[in-house]
XYZ file of C-alpha atoms in Angstrom:
574
model
C -46.980 12.104 20.055
C -49.021 13.460 17.123
C -49.661 11.045 14.278
C -48.155 13.486 11.759
C -44.897 13.562 13.756
C -44.641 9.767 13.691
C -45.377 9.727 9.960
C -42.738 12.407 9.337
C -40.084 10.486 11.336
C -41.114 7.333 9.474
C -40.664 9.058 6.120
C -37.188 10.231 7.126
C -36.290 6.763 8.439
C -37.408 5.088 5.229
C -35.581 7.683 3.108
C -32.457 7.030 5.192
C -32.539 3.338 4.297
C -33.320 4.104 0.627
C -30.344 6.464 0.302
C -27.958 4.101 2.078
C -29.106 1.263 -0.187
C -27.532 3.208 -3.061
C -24.233 3.545 -1.159
C -22.921 0.069 -0.236
C -19.744 1.587 1.246
C -21.888 3.648 3.614
C -22.168 7.362 4.425
C -21.422 9.551 7.400
C -24.413 11.170 9.098
C -23.514 14.580 7.612
C -23.372 13.183 4.062
C -26.583 11.248 4.640
C -28.402 14.328 5.959
C -27.500 16.279 2.815
C -29.314 13.704 0.675
C -32.277 12.950 2.926
C -32.946 16.563 3.975
C -30.887 18.959 1.772
C -29.703 22.263 3.338
C -32.279 24.256 1.307
C -35.125 22.066 2.580
C -37.605 23.986 4.783
C -37.581 21.138 7.326
C -33.808 20.739 7.483
C -33.376 22.030 11.055
C -36.028 19.745 12.490
C -34.977 16.862 10.246
C -31.570 16.532 11.899
C -33.032 15.568 15.283
C -35.896 13.531 13.800
C -33.485 11.573 11.600
C -31.443 10.725 14.695
C -34.576 9.603 16.570
C -35.636 7.356 13.725
C -32.070 6.074 13.339
C -32.049 4.830 16.955
C -35.012 2.591 16.113
C -33.341 1.401 12.899
C -30.056 0.671 14.685
C -31.793 -1.167 17.520
C -33.718 -3.216 14.973
C -30.439 -4.118 13.256
C -31.559 -2.516 9.991
C -28.749 0.031 10.087
C -25.140 -0.687 11.028
C -22.847 1.960 12.500
C -19.196 1.421 11.533
C -17.607 4.025 13.833
C -19.668 6.859 12.380
C -20.197 5.503 8.846
C -23.662 3.995 8.348
C -24.641 1.088 6.093
C -27.834 -0.947 5.565
C -28.017 -4.574 6.714
C -29.775 -7.344 4.792
C -32.632 -7.095 7.305
C -32.946 -3.384 6.521
C -33.078 -4.051 2.787
C -35.778 -6.661 3.357
C -37.828 -4.299 5.556
C -37.576 -1.561 2.916
C -39.039 -3.906 0.304
C -41.805 -5.187 2.626
C -43.080 -1.856 3.991
C -43.851 0.799 1.413
C -45.804 2.929 3.881
C -43.415 5.082 6.044
C -45.587 4.743 9.162
C -45.781 0.956 8.845
C -42.043 0.864 8.209
C -41.359 2.783 11.453
C -43.874 0.738 13.480
C -42.091 -2.455 12.480
C -38.703 -0.959 13.430
C -39.745 0.197 16.934
C -41.321 -3.207 17.614
C -37.789 -4.619 18.027
C -36.692 -2.364 20.887
C -38.188 -0.402 23.767
C -35.352 2.143 23.467
C -36.211 2.550 19.785
C -39.881 3.113 20.699
C -38.893 5.711 23.342
C -36.626 7.545 20.913
C -39.461 7.934 18.388
C -42.266 8.748 20.836
C -40.393 10.928 23.347
C -38.536 14.007 22.023
C -36.583 14.181 25.294
C -35.339 10.599 25.455
C -32.537 11.027 22.955
C -31.139 14.116 24.724
C -31.303 12.542 28.182
C -29.870 9.226 26.987
C -27.003 11.011 25.263
C -25.974 13.035 28.317
C -26.160 10.067 30.718
C -24.298 7.829 28.296
C -21.543 10.405 27.773
C -21.042 10.916 31.504
C -20.876 7.163 32.045
C -18.391 6.655 29.207
C -16.089 9.463 30.395
C -16.167 8.174 33.983
C -15.173 4.713 32.790
C -12.377 6.213 30.681
C -10.931 8.069 33.681
C -11.012 4.933 35.838
C -9.380 2.820 33.121
C -6.646 5.227 32.036
C -5.871 6.681 35.442
C -5.498 10.280 36.557
C -1.682 10.080 36.534
C -1.561 9.070 32.888
C -4.232 11.573 31.889
C -2.554 14.589 33.455
C 0.984 13.343 32.812
C 0.199 13.047 29.118
C -1.744 16.268 28.954
C 0.677 18.564 30.793
C 4.064 17.602 29.380
C 5.650 15.193 26.952
C 7.912 12.440 28.246
C 11.547 12.743 27.057
C 11.198 9.840 24.625
C 8.290 11.588 22.905
C 10.598 14.434 21.873
C 13.241 12.234 20.224
C 11.276 9.230 18.962
C 10.688 7.935 16.429
C 14.249 8.474 15.224
C 13.473 7.451 11.633
C 12.602 10.236 9.183
C 9.180 10.004 7.558
C 9.350 9.161 3.853
C 7.445 11.344 1.414
C 6.195 9.626 -1.720
C 4.389 11.134 -4.699
C 1.578 8.933 -6.027
C 1.416 9.644 -9.778
C -1.893 9.604 -11.571
C -4.008 10.163 -8.457
C -5.644 13.382 -7.300
C -7.562 12.833 -4.060
C -8.421 15.885 -1.961
C -11.095 14.189 0.165
C -11.535 10.701 1.556
C -14.522 10.177 -0.736
C -12.302 10.903 -3.755
C -9.663 8.497 -2.470
C -12.267 5.762 -1.936
C -13.729 6.559 -5.347
C -10.347 5.837 -6.923
C -10.188 2.454 -5.174
C -13.705 1.553 -6.292
C -12.999 2.599 -9.885
C -9.832 0.480 -9.808
C -12.010 -2.474 -8.817
C -9.934 -3.397 -5.768
C -11.158 -4.660 -2.417
C -10.336 -2.677 0.724
C -11.463 -2.476 4.341
C -12.813 0.768 5.782
C -12.917 1.527 9.494
C -13.965 4.620 11.366
C -10.524 6.229 11.211
C -8.517 4.457 8.490
C -8.728 2.577 5.200
C -6.718 -0.631 4.755
C -5.484 -1.826 1.364
C -4.306 -5.457 1.213
C -1.390 -6.222 -1.161
C -3.678 -6.891 -4.146
C -5.334 -3.481 -3.676
C -1.936 -1.775 -3.475
C -0.817 -3.516 -6.675
C -4.093 -2.771 -8.477
C -4.290 0.949 -7.665
C -2.168 4.081 -8.003
C -0.467 3.109 -4.732
C 1.493 0.451 -6.640
C 4.322 3.005 -6.715
C 5.107 1.910 -3.139
C 5.373 -1.831 -3.784
C 9.022 -2.063 -5.001
C 10.327 -0.334 -1.858
C 9.005 -2.894 0.627
C 8.899 -6.657 1.159
C 6.394 -8.538 -1.009
C 2.942 -8.768 0.502
C 2.943 -5.362 2.204
C -0.392 -3.710 2.921
C -1.194 -0.004 3.305
C -3.224 1.634 6.084
C -4.245 5.216 5.221
C -5.557 7.621 7.879
C -8.871 9.042 6.674
C -8.142 12.586 7.820
C -6.048 14.194 5.045
C -2.895 16.126 5.867
C 0.796 15.790 6.563
C 1.905 13.748 9.555
C 2.868 16.759 11.684
C -0.284 18.066 13.316
C -2.507 15.300 11.977
C -4.605 13.102 14.255
C -5.680 9.504 13.883
C -9.221 9.811 15.277
C -11.808 11.231 12.894
C -14.425 12.450 15.339
C -16.757 10.874 17.852
C -19.139 8.033 17.180
C -21.829 6.713 19.493
C -20.318 5.346 22.688
C -16.958 7.076 22.191
C -15.168 8.815 25.040
C -13.893 12.306 24.268
C -11.104 11.704 26.780
C -10.161 8.399 25.131
C -10.017 10.010 21.686
C -7.947 12.949 22.956
C -5.323 10.577 24.383
C -4.811 8.531 21.219
C -1.174 8.973 20.253
C -0.270 11.180 17.321
C 0.172 9.131 14.135
C 3.986 8.954 14.322
C 3.900 7.714 17.934
C 1.270 5.130 16.986
C 4.027 3.694 14.808
C 5.946 3.003 18.035
C 2.920 1.100 19.355
C 2.825 -1.010 16.175
C 6.565 -1.729 16.461
C 6.238 -2.709 20.123
C 3.343 -5.076 19.400
C 5.359 -6.762 16.656
C 8.483 -7.014 18.833
C 6.423 -8.585 21.623
C 4.839 -11.133 19.291
C 1.303 -9.752 19.184
C 1.102 -7.767 15.928
C 2.260 -7.694 12.287
C 5.608 -6.182 11.245
C 5.409 -2.446 10.476
C 7.552 -1.484 7.481
C 7.152 2.285 7.321
C 5.276 5.455 8.215
C 4.830 7.582 5.093
C 3.311 10.759 3.719
C 1.648 10.276 0.324
C 1.148 13.205 -2.047
C -1.939 12.724 -4.233
C -2.462 15.648 -6.579
C -1.425 18.312 -4.088
C -3.094 16.696 -1.067
C -1.069 14.860 1.576
C -2.203 11.640 3.247
C -0.589 9.905 6.226
C -0.233 6.127 6.047
C 1.423 3.022 7.462
C 3.062 0.345 5.324
C 2.628 -2.933 7.167
C 2.965 -6.673 6.843
C -0.269 -8.164 5.555
C -1.491 -11.108 7.606
C -2.945 -13.923 5.532
C -4.731 -16.301 7.810
C -7.947 -17.326 9.453
C -10.136 -16.331 12.346
C -8.754 -17.726 15.614
C -10.534 -20.240 17.773
C -11.806 -18.978 21.112
C -8.848 -20.614 22.850
C -6.298 -19.090 20.436
C -7.880 -15.694 20.773
C -8.007 -15.817 24.561
C -4.316 -16.770 24.686
C -3.483 -13.833 22.396
C -5.529 -11.344 24.410
C -3.938 -12.691 27.600
C -0.554 -11.735 26.121
C -1.832 -8.189 25.576
C -3.049 -8.165 29.184
C 0.451 -9.180 30.321
C 1.978 -6.231 28.484
C -0.486 -3.897 30.203
C 0.271 -5.450 33.598
C 4.003 -4.903 32.953
C 3.301 -1.198 32.468
C 4.354 -1.230 28.808
C 1.071 0.166 27.517
C -2.541 0.600 28.565
C -5.758 -0.011 26.652
C -7.473 3.366 26.202
C -11.012 2.108 25.596
C -13.268 2.938 28.584
C -14.334 -0.714 28.878
C -10.731 -1.897 28.561
C -10.439 -5.566 27.673
C -14.208 -5.904 28.109
C -14.742 -3.815 24.970
C -15.978 -5.640 21.837
C -12.561 -4.817 20.324
C -11.223 -7.668 22.507
C -14.234 -9.995 22.458
C -13.135 -13.440 21.332
C -12.888 -15.050 18.906
C -12.880 -12.199 16.331
C -12.090 -9.078 18.440
C -14.220 -7.053 15.970
C -12.186 -8.590 13.108
C -8.892 -7.411 14.614
C -7.721 -10.927 15.564
C -6.174 -13.370 13.103
C -4.062 -16.495 13.153
C -1.470 -16.299 10.383
C -0.264 -19.106 8.174
C 2.689 -19.312 10.588
C 0.276 -20.275 13.378
C 0.844 -17.025 15.318
C -1.876 -14.853 16.842
C -1.990 -11.330 15.426
C -3.903 -8.329 16.749
C -3.855 -6.013 13.726
C -5.053 -2.698 15.184
C -2.942 -0.427 17.385
C -4.640 2.947 17.915
C -6.340 2.019 21.193
C -3.094 1.476 23.130
C -1.357 4.217 25.139
C 2.382 3.856 25.788
C 2.813 4.397 29.522
C 6.308 3.883 30.953
C 8.018 3.640 27.601
C 11.373 4.919 28.857
C 11.576 1.922 31.202
C 10.852 -0.367 28.250
C 13.577 1.332 26.167
C 16.055 1.017 29.026
C 15.316 -2.695 29.447
C 15.814 -3.361 25.726
C 19.085 -1.381 25.761
C 20.379 -3.244 28.831
C 19.621 -6.596 27.245
C 21.457 -5.447 24.108
C 24.449 -4.394 26.210
C 24.646 -7.798 27.882
C 24.555 -9.677 24.576
C 26.636 -7.288 22.473
C 30.202 -8.351 21.717
C 31.301 -4.755 22.284
C 31.037 -2.690 25.457
C 33.298 -2.757 28.483
C 33.266 -3.628 32.144
C 34.030 -0.634 34.364
C 33.568 0.123 38.049
C 32.956 3.808 37.335
C 30.230 2.952 34.802
C 28.603 0.446 37.152
C 29.562 -2.711 35.265
C 28.904 -3.416 31.577
C 27.829 -0.459 29.485
C 26.731 0.138 25.908
C 29.140 0.386 23.023
C 26.849 3.025 21.473
C 24.613 5.516 23.278
C 20.854 5.105 22.713
C 18.430 7.992 22.003
C 15.868 8.453 24.791
C 17.856 6.321 27.270
C 20.067 7.662 30.050
C 22.406 4.638 30.068
C 26.068 5.476 29.352
C 27.789 4.344 26.170
C 31.417 4.119 25.100
C 30.604 5.800 21.774
C 28.533 8.988 21.597
C 26.122 8.802 18.673
C 25.496 12.550 18.754
C 29.212 13.392 18.510
C 29.771 10.897 15.688
C 26.830 12.162 13.647
C 27.893 15.816 13.843
C 31.235 14.928 12.215
C 29.713 12.521 9.686
C 27.104 15.030 8.530
C 29.832 17.624 7.952
C 32.000 15.184 5.980
C 29.068 13.974 3.865
C 28.275 17.561 2.967
C 31.941 18.232 2.221
C 32.018 15.196 -0.090
C 28.771 16.275 -1.798
C 26.908 13.031 -1.069
C 23.923 11.997 1.038
C 22.327 8.813 2.347
C 18.845 10.216 1.707
C 16.685 7.842 -0.342
C 19.585 5.362 -0.674
C 20.066 1.798 0.478
C 22.719 1.772 3.235
C 24.717 -1.396 3.966
C 26.067 -1.362 7.537
C 28.922 -3.840 8.069
C 29.337 -4.590 11.779
C 26.108 -2.851 12.739
C 26.254 -3.782 16.461
C 22.912 -2.817 18.096
C 21.973 -0.607 15.146
C 22.450 2.909 16.437
C 24.194 4.131 13.295
C 21.501 2.524 11.145
C 19.030 4.537 13.202
C 20.969 7.705 12.353
C 21.085 6.883 8.639
C 17.309 6.391 8.757
C 17.047 9.715 10.561
C 18.921 11.251 7.622
C 16.319 9.777 5.268
C 17.866 6.493 4.091
C 15.453 4.443 2.012
C 16.404 1.206 3.811
C 19.307 -0.136 5.909
C 20.652 -3.675 5.974
C 23.122 -4.623 8.698
C 25.542 -7.479 9.356
C 26.736 -8.669 12.750
C 27.054 -11.837 14.806
C 24.027 -14.104 15.111
C 23.598 -13.490 18.853
C 23.680 -9.704 18.313
C 21.272 -9.102 15.410
C 18.075 -10.063 17.315
C 18.942 -7.270 19.756
C 19.727 -4.968 16.829
C 16.214 -5.522 15.533
C 14.500 -5.074 18.916
C 16.486 -1.911 19.616
C 15.713 -0.346 16.241
C 12.014 -1.193 16.526
C 11.916 0.343 20.021
C 13.324 3.565 18.549
C 10.623 3.658 15.887
C 12.901 2.487 13.057
C 11.270 0.067 10.627
C 13.064 0.344 7.267
C 15.753 -2.204 8.058
C 16.792 -5.844 7.854
C 19.773 -7.797 9.195
C 22.014 -10.784 8.537
C 23.425 -12.649 11.534
C 26.661 -14.647 11.512
C 30.430 -14.287 11.499
C 31.559 -11.820 8.835
C 34.252 -13.333 6.566
C 36.225 -11.633 3.803
C 34.273 -13.652 1.212
C 30.900 -12.568 2.712
C 28.295 -12.890 -0.113
C 26.726 -9.519 0.686
C 24.506 -9.465 -2.411
C 23.033 -12.857 -1.549
C 22.361 -11.808 2.043
C 20.029 -9.015 0.929
C 16.265 -9.546 0.686
C 15.346 -9.818 -3.001
C 13.350 -6.570 -3.067
C 16.487 -4.603 -2.081
C 18.823 -5.914 -4.802
C 17.673 -3.407 -7.473
C 18.633 -0.642 -4.991
C 22.279 -1.774 -4.825
C 23.225 0.570 -7.685
C 24.328 3.794 -6.007
C 24.056 2.411 -2.482
C 26.125 3.627 0.475
C 28.274 1.397 2.686
C 28.884 2.029 6.381
C 32.283 0.584 7.371
C 32.825 1.839 10.889
C 35.648 0.469 13.076
C 35.551 -2.993 11.477
C 38.529 -3.114 9.082
C 40.920 -4.350 11.803
C 38.555 -7.262 12.529
C 37.550 -8.349 9.002
C 39.867 -6.534 6.571
C 38.398 -5.296 3.281
C 35.497 -7.521 2.182
C 35.792 -8.989 -1.332
C 32.250 -7.809 -2.100
C 33.381 -4.166 -1.902
C 35.144 -4.676 -5.239
C 31.919 -5.982 -6.842
C 29.126 -3.930 -5.342
C 28.071 -0.776 -7.271
C 28.315 1.462 -4.192
C 28.390 5.221 -4.566
C 30.348 6.005 -1.400
C 31.632 4.423 1.796
C 31.434 5.985 5.245
C 34.720 4.764 6.693
C 35.952 4.900 10.264
C 39.316 3.644 11.490
C 40.344 2.436 14.918
C 41.594 4.141 18.033
C 45.205 5.398 17.971
C 45.557 5.073 14.184
C 47.766 7.742 12.614
C 47.641 9.570 9.299
C 50.259 7.150 8.006
C 48.110 4.186 9.050
C 45.126 5.684 7.262
C 47.123 6.290 4.063
C 48.365 2.690 4.105
C 44.828 1.312 4.459
C 43.596 3.512 1.613
C 46.398 2.291 -0.699
C 45.422 -1.269 0.118
C 41.766 -0.607 -0.712
C 42.603 1.235 -3.951
C 43.913 -2.052 -5.303
C 40.251 -3.194 -5.159
C 38.240 -0.074 -6.078
C 38.696 3.303 -7.778
C 37.714 6.062 -5.357
C 38.709 9.426 -3.933
C 38.663 10.654 -0.353
C 35.815 13.154 -0.414
C 36.066 14.199 3.222
C 38.484 13.367 6.012
C 38.981 14.139 9.696
C 40.192 12.807 13.026
C 37.696 12.848 15.883
C 36.960 11.609 19.373
C 33.591 10.814 20.925
C 32.348 9.508 24.250
C 35.002 7.419 26.011
C 36.679 6.581 22.698
C 40.164 7.816 21.725
C 41.074 9.722 18.563
C 40.498 7.889 15.280
C 40.267 8.723 11.528
C 36.989 9.030 9.648
C 36.470 9.587 5.914
C 33.994 9.531 3.052
C 35.291 7.419 0.173
C 33.556 8.447 -3.050
C 33.673 6.045 -5.973
C 34.934 7.674 -9.160
C 32.177 8.001 -11.742
C 29.442 6.989 -9.282
C 26.072 8.720 -9.043
């Protein structure tokens, strides 16, 4: 190669390190190219390839670091920049560390050949790992559960005082706020202190203390958005194309939490920042330490078990041999919390495979433990009290039929559960809480027996519902409902809604209903009750609270007989 070519590549390589030294958070290649070789530069066309050739040497030398497509300078790179003022000497020192780096600089064909071979190898590995059935099954048609899950409606939150059209503007806001955050190739993570210290503090009161925020770097509303932000070196195009859409990745996060391998997801939200929408996850923040090799290996073995069960599959072409699962740090994705549990905090590289079978298993377990549900020869033994979205198992009560009537009565009464706290007394396995969340409830808290509520939580998580909490135990008339609520929910009691479905015969009217500042109650009576029965029960309740019947009907659903249903609107309530 001509000496002037080497000197030119050296000059570009040294300029690359100089520019990146002024950007500690790093730059993408496109942003870097604009500063090293501006578009109006006569050598811009040639500079693109020559910058890449020099970058191979810098990366191999460890002077540059590639964070999934965003480049930064290492301490070794800073030191080399100070030691070698001459561009040619700078490049000679870089290529001394690696034969591949030397080839990239001295052979104009190496980079092209290496790229094509590497890409073919990566794609072949991806096909072998993922499997043809999953590739074509996912690509040709959606599984039934993908059409109905997640059940929960996505919250939309305006972030006042922040206008961020691009990711650089969003990161600029965080830097100007002086908060610490973690940036990956596809998302930005804000720990609780960063949420509290930035414009995103508007979210904090709506979730448990210590919640973090993971924002997808590609701007846009959830529908039609993608998690992956483009290909980096070593990426598989097939792998990236099969990453779930952002709302289905929420199901992956819920599954990992339910199976004891990940943090608790609290919500999937759309954030409006000065006219631009951003998609994000509100999640439990894990305070802890790096695991030991033994702790990490045990945690990764649990993930392997879930793959072997057919619950999900690792999408990465190298599978569990990828650095993302290399113990003890798993590329900083592995932590041991203060509770001593292993947490794997990332979820985008998992593909849900036979998720309907997983849903069915969770629903069957709930049916066996639920205190409702009947034994029947025609139904094949015990069956669910409530039908479950995405599952073909029969249920005594039809959720779809119930919701049609309830929506009509809510509209007739002029009230809505949207953006309200909903208290569900006798929540069973949570299917009505799921429907309230589908209608846009801010949060749901449910009460049922202690052996039922764990199944309530697993069932709701499996359906993609996260804005909920439960209290387990026998429900007595003196139930201290206010005290049962997590502290962050108590300010939301004013104007809340109460779900009181088919429980009055079992527990009567709870004393707390006279104290709580509810706005309306969704009331359902029991099978075979008459209009006279309903009127008697309403007179009894009016001795405790001042309300009007805003909507009333009789209805039947599933295998259930006719019963009354009503919306009880508190007089003077908001």
